[in-house]
Tab-separated table of C-alpha atoms in Angstrom:
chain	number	residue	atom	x	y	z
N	340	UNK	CA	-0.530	10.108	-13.176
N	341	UNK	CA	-3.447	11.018	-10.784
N	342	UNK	CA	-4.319	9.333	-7.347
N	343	UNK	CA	-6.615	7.349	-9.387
N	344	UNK	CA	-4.231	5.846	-12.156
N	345	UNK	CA	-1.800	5.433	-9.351
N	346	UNK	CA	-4.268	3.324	-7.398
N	347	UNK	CA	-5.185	1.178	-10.497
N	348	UNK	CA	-1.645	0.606	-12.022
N	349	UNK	CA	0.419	0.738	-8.395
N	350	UNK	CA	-1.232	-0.076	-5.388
N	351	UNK	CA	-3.169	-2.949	-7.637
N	352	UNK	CA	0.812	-4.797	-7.871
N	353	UNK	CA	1.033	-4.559	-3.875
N	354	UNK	CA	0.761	-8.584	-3.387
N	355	UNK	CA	3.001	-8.987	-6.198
N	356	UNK	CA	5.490	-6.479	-4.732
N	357	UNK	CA	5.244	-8.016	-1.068
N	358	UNK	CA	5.717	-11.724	-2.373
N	359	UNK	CA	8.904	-10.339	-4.048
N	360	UNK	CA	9.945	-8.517	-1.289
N	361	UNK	CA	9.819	-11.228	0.940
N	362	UNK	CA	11.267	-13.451	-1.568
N	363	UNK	CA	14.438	-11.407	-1.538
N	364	UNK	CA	14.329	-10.250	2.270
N	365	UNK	CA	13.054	-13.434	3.490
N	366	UNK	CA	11.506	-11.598	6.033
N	367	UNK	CA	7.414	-10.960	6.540
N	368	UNK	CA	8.037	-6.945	8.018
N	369	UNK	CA	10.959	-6.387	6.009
N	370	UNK	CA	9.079	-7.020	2.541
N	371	UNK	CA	6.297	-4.809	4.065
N	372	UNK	CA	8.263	-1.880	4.931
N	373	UNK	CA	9.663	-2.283	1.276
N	374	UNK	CA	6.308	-2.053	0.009
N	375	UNK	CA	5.311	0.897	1.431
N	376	UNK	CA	9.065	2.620	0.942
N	377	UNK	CA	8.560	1.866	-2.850
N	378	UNK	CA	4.944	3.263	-2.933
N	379	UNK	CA	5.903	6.549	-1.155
N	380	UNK	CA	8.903	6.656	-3.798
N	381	UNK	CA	7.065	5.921	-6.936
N	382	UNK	CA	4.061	8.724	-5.596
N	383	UNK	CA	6.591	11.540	-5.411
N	384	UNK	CA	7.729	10.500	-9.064
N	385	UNK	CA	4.447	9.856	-10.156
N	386	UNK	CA	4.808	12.802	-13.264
N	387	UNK	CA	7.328	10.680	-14.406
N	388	UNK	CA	5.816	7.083	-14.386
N	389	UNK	CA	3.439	8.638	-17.366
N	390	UNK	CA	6.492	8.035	-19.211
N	391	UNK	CA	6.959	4.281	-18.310
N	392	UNK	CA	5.823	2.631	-20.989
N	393	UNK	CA	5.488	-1.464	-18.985
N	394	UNK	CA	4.574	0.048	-15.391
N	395	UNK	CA	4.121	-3.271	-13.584
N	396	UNK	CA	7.519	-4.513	-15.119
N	397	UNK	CA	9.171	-1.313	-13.958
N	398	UNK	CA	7.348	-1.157	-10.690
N	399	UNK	CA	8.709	-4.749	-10.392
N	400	UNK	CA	12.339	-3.879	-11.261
N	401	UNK	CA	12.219	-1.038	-8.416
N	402	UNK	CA	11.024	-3.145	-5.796
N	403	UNK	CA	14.252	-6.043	-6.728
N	404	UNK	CA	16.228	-3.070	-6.542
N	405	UNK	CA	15.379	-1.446	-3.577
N	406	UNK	CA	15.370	-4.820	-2.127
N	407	UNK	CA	19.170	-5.448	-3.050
N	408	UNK	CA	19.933	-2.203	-1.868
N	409	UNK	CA	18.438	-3.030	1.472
N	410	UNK	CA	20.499	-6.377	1.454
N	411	UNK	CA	23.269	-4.705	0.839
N	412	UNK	CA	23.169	-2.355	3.696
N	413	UNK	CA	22.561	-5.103	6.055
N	414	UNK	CA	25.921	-6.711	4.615
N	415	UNK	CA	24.709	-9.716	2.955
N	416	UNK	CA	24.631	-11.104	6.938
N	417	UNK	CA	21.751	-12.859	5.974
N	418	UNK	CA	22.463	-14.275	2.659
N	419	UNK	CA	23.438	-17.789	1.753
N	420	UNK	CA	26.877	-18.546	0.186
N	421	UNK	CA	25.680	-19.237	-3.788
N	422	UNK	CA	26.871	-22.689	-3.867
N	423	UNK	CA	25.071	-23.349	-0.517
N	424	UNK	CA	24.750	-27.185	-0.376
N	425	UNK	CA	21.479	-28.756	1.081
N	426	UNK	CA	22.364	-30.260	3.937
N	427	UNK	CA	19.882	-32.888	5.429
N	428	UNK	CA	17.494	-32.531	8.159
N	429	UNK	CA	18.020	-34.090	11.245
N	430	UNK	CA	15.557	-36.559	12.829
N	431	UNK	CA	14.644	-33.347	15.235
N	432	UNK	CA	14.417	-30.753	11.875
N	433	UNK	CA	12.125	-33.651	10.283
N	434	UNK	CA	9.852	-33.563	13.185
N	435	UNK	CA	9.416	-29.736	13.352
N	436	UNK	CA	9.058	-30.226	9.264
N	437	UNK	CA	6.602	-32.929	8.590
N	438	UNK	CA	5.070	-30.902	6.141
N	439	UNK	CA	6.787	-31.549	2.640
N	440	UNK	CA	5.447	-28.219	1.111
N	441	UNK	CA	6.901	-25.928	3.929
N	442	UNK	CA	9.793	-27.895	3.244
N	443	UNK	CA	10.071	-26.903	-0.252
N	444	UNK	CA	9.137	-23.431	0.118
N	445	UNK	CA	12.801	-23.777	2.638
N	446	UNK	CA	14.518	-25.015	-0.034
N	447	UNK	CA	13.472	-22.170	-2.163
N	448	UNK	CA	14.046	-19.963	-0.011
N	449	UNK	CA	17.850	-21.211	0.757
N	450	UNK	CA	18.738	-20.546	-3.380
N	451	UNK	CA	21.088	-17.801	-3.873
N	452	UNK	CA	19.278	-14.756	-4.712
N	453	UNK	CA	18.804	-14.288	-8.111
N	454	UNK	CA	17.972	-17.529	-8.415
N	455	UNK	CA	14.862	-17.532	-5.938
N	456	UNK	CA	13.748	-14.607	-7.213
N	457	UNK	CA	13.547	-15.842	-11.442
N	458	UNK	CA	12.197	-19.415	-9.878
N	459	UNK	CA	9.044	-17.394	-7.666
N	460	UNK	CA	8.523	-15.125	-10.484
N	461	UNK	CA	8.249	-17.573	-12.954
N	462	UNK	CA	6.498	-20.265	-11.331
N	463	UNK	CA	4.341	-18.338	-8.768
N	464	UNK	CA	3.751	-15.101	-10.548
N	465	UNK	CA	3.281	-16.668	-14.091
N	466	UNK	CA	5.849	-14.341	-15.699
N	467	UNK	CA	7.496	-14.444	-19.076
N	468	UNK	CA	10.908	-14.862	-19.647
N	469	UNK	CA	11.431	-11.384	-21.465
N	470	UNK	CA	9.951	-9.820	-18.639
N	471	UNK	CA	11.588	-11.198	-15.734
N	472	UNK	CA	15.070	-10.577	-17.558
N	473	UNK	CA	13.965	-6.961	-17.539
N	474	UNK	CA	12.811	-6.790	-14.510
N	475	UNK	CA	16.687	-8.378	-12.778
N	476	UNK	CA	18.407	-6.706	-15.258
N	477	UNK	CA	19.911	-9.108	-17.347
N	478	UNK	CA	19.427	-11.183	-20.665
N	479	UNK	CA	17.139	-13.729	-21.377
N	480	UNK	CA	19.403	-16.763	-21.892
N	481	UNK	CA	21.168	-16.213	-18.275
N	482	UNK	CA	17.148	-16.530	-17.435
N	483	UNK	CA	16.473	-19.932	-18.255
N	484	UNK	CA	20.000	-20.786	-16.940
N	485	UNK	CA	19.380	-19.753	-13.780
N	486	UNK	CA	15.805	-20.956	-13.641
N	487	UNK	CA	16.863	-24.237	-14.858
N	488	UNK	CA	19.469	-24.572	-11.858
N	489	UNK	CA	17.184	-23.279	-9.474
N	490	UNK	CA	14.620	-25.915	-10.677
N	491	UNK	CA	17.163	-28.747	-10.913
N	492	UNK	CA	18.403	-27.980	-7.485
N	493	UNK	CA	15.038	-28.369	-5.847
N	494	UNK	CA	14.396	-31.506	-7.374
N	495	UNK	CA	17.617	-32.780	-6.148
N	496	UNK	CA	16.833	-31.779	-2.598
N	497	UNK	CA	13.501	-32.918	-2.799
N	498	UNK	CA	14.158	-36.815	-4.184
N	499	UNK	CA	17.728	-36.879	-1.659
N	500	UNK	CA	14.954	-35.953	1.211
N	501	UNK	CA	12.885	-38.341	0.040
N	502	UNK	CA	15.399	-41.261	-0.095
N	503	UNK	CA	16.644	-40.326	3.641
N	504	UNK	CA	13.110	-40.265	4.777
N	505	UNK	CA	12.236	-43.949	3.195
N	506	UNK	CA	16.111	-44.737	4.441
N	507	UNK	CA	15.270	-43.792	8.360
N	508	UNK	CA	11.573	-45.582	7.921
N	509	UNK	CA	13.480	-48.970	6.695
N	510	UNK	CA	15.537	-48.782	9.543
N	511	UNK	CA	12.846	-47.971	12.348
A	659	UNK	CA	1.792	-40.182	-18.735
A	660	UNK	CA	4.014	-40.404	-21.275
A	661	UNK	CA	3.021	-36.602	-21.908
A	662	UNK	CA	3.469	-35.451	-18.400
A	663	UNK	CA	7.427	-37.228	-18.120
A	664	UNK	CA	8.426	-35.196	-21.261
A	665	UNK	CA	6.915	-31.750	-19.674
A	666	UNK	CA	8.558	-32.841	-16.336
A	667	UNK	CA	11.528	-33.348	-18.113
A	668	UNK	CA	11.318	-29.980	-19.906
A	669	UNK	CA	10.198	-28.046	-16.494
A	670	UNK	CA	13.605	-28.939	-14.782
A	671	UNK	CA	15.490	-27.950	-17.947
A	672	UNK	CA	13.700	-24.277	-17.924
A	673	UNK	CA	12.466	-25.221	-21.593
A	674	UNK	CA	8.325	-25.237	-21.099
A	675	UNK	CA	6.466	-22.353	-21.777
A	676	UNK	CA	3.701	-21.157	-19.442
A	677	UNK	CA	1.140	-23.077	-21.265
A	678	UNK	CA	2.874	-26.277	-20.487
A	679	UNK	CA	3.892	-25.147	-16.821
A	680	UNK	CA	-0.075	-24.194	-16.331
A	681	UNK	CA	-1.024	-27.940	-17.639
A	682	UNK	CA	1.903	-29.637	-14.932
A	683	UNK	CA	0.132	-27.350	-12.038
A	684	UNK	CA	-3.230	-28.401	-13.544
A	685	UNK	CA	-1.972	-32.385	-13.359
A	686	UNK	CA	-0.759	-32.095	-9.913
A	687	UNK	CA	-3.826	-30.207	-8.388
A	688	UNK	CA	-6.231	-33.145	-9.756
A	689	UNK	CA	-5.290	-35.588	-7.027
A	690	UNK	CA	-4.913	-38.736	-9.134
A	691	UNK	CA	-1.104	-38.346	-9.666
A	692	UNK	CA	0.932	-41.454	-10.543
A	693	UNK	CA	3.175	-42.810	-7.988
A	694	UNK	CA	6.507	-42.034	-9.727
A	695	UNK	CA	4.706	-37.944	-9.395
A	696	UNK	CA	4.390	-37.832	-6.131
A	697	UNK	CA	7.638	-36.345	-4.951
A	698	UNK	CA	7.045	-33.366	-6.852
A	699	UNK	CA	3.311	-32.792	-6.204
A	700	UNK	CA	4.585	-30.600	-2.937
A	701	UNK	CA	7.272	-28.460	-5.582
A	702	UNK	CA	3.712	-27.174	-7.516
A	703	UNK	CA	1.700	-27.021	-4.023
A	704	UNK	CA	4.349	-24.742	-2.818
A	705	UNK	CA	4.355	-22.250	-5.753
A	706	UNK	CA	0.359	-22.711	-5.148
A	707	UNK	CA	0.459	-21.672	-1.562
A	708	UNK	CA	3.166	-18.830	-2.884
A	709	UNK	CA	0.771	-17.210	-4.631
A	710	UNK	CA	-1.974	-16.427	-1.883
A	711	UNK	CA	0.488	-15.145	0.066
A	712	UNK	CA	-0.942	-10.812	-0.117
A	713	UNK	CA	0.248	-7.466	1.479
A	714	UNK	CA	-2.252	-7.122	4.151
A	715	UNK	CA	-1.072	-3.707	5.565
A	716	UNK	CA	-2.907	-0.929	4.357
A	717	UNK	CA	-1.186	1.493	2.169
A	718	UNK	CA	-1.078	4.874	3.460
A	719	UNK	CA	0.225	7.078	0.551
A	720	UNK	CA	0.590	10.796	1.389
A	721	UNK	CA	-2.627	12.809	0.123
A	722	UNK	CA	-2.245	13.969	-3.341
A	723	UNK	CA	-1.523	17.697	-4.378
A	724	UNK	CA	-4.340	18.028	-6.532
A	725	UNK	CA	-5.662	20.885	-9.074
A	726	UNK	CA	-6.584	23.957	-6.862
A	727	UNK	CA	-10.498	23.638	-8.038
A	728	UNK	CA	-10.696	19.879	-6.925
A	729	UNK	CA	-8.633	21.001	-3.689
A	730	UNK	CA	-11.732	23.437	-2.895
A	731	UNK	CA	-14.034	20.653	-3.141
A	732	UNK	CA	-12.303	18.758	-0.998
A	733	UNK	CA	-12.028	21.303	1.393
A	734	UNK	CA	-15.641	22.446	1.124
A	735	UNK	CA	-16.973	18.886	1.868
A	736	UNK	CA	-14.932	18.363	4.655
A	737	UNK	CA	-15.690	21.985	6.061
A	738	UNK	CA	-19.647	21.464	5.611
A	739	UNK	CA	-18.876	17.910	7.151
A	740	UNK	CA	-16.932	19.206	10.405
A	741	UNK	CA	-20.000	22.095	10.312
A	742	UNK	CA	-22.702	19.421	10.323
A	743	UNK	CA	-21.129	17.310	12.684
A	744	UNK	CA	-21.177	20.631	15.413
A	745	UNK	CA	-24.602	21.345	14.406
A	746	UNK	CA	-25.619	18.047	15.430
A	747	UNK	CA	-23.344	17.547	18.695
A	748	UNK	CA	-25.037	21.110	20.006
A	749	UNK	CA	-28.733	19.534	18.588
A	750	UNK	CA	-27.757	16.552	20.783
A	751	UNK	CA	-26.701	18.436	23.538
A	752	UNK	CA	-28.747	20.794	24.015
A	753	UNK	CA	-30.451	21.568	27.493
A	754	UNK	CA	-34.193	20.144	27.388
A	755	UNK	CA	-36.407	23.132	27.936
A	756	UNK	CA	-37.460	22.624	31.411
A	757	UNK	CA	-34.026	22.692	32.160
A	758	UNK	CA	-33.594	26.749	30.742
A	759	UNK	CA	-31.749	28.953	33.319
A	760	UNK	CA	-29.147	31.469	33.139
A	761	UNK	CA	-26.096	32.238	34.685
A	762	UNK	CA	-25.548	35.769	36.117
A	763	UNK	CA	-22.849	36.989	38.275
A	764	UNK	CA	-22.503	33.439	39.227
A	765	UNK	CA	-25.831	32.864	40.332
A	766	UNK	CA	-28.614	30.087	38.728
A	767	UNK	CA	-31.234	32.324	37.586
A	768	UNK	CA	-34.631	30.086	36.709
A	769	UNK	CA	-36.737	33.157	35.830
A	770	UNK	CA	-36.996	33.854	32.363
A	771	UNK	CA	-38.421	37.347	32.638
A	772	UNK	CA	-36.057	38.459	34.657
A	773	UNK	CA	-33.377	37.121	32.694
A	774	UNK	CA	-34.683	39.056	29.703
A	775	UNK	CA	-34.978	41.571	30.969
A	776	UNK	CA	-31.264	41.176	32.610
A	777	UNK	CA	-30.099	40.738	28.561
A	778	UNK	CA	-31.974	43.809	27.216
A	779	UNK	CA	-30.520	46.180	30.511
A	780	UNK	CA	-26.806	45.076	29.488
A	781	UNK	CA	-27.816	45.011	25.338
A	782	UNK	CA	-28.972	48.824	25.353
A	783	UNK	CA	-25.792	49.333	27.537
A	784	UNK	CA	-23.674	48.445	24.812
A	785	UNK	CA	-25.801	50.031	22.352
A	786	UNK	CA	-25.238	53.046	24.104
A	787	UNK	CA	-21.404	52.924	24.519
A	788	UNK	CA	-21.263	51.966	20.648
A	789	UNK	CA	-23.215	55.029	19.663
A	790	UNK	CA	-20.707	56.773	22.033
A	791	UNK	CA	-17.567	55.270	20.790
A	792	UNK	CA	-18.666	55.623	17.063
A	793	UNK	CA	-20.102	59.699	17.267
A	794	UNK	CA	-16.540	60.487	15.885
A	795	UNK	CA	-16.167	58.317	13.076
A	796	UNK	CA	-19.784	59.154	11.937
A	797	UNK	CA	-19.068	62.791	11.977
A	798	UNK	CA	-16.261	62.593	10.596
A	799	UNK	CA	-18.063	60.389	7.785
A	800	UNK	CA	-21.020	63.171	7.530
A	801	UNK	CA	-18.425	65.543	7.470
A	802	UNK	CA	-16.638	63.894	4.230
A	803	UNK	CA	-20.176	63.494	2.394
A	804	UNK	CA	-20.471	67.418	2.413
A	805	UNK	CA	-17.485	67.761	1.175
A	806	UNK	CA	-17.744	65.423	-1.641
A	807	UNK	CA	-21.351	67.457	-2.466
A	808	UNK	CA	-19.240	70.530	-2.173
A	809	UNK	CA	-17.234	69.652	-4.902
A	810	UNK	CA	-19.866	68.179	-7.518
A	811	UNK	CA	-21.363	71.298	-7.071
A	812	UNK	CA	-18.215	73.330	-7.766
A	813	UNK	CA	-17.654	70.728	-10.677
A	814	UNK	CA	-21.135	71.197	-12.312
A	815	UNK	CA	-20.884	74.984	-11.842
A	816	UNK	CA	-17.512	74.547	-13.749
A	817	UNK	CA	-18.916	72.784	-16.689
A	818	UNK	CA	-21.921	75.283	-17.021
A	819	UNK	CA	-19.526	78.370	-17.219
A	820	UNK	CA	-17.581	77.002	-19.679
């Protein structure tokens, strides 16, 4: 692969990359730093990528691993307990959070990993399910289980928030 | 409405396909969405923000080792383009020409005869100690021509004895 493929087929997945990234990392210079890691690691390898037969899906995979590896290093300080249970805001959390949509994008963000990552690459990056179990590394029916509990769980967040937030305007 | 319940209804199971995901994000970026919709119109704004979201720094991948002809091209463009650029800082720079002195032994000379003739004094001077320093090597190089015609001629009287 030439500087020219490699621009086409790699550098051309670098939003996709980042959005993952910072899916995982949760963190805006984090994700970047990822980005640019995983480019300088797929360019040394580059020979070998002619062998790659889906290179988005395996550029993809690379980035959700290097990503884990990174969490891992950092000793999963950062990461959420899987069964993390939404806890509602307080009246000075709802005033910082008016916004319903940065709300959501939260609650995303507060799934456990995996689950995150299948819901953002299914519903933001328009992905099948064949190729977002190859890209986490694992079958296609523990796919739409996980998707469908990440999905379920947001929509339990969102209509509890929305109760509490009719509940508090009744009472004011 | 009855339509968009039952692909609601699928979306939270994880049972639409991307078709019927694409017509839910469709329904919810209209603006007329019924009342019992509503909650979920910021779940499919989200995912629609999401998706703008791009890797702004610039990728800076390590120049590539390429085939040793394209590598000379490279090189000669970027030579001829360092070349060019001197010409044209000395072009710019350049003294304008009622400005022409020289500098010897320290002093401004404005004079441009005597300044020639300054140049030509100190050229023939190394002309001279050239033709000096060299006299050896050219003998010795006049010296090694005879020889070489020494031995043709020995060779070609050779060849006509036998």
């Amino acid at each position: 692969m030439d500087s020219t493929q490699f621009n086409v087929k790699i550098l051309s997945l670098s939003d996709k990359l980042f959005r993952l990234a910072k899916s995982m990392l949760r963190n805006t210079e984090a994700a970047q730093d990822a980005v640019q890691d995983l480019s300088m690691k797929l360019w040394e390898k580059r020979k070998q990528l002619d062998e790659v037969e889906n290179v988005p899906a395996f550029t993809m995979r690379a980035m959700r691993n290097l990503c884990l590896d990174t969490i891992r290093k950092q000793g999963d300080e950062d990461e959420l307990p899987a069964e993390f249970e939404f806890v509602a805001p307080n009246p000075h959390q709802q005033a910082e959070q008016k916004d319903l949509v940065g709300r959501v994008r939260d609650m995303i963000d507060n799934l456990p990993e995996l689950q995150r990552t299948i819901i953002r690459m299914r519903d933001v990056e328009g992905m099948e399910i064949s190729e977002i179990a190859y890209i986490t590394s694992i079958k296609e029916n523990a796919v739409t289980v996980n998707l469908s509990r990440a999905r379920q769980k947001i929509r339990e967040k969102i209509l509890y928030e929305q109760k509490y937030v009719e509940a508090n305007i009744w009472k004011e | 409405m009855e339509r968009i319940n039952k692909l609601l209804e699928n979306y939270f199971k994880g049972e639409t396909t991307l078709a019927e995901e694409a017509e839910l994000k469709q329904y919810f970026a209209t603006g007329t969405i019924a009342p019992e919709h509503k909650p979920y119109s910021a779940l499919f704004q989200a995912f629609g923000q999401e998706v703008q979201q791009q890797y702004t720094t610039p990728m800076t991948i390590v120049l590539p080792k390429q085939s040793s002809g394209k590598r000379m091209w490279v090189r000669a463009v970027v030579y001829s383009g360092i070349a060019a650029s001197l010409v044209l800082a000395v072009w710019i720079q350049r003294p304008r020409q009622e400005e022409d002195y020289a500098i010897i032994r320290g002093r401004r000379i404005d004079n441009p005869e005597y300044a020639q003739r300054y140049a030509e004094k100190k050229l023939n001077a190394v002309n001279e100690m050239l033709r000096y320093k060299l006299k050896p090597l050219m003998d010795a190089q006049a010296l090694k021509d005879n020889l070489r015609n020494v031995d043709e001629g020995e060779n070609d009287k050779n060849q006509i004895i036998e």
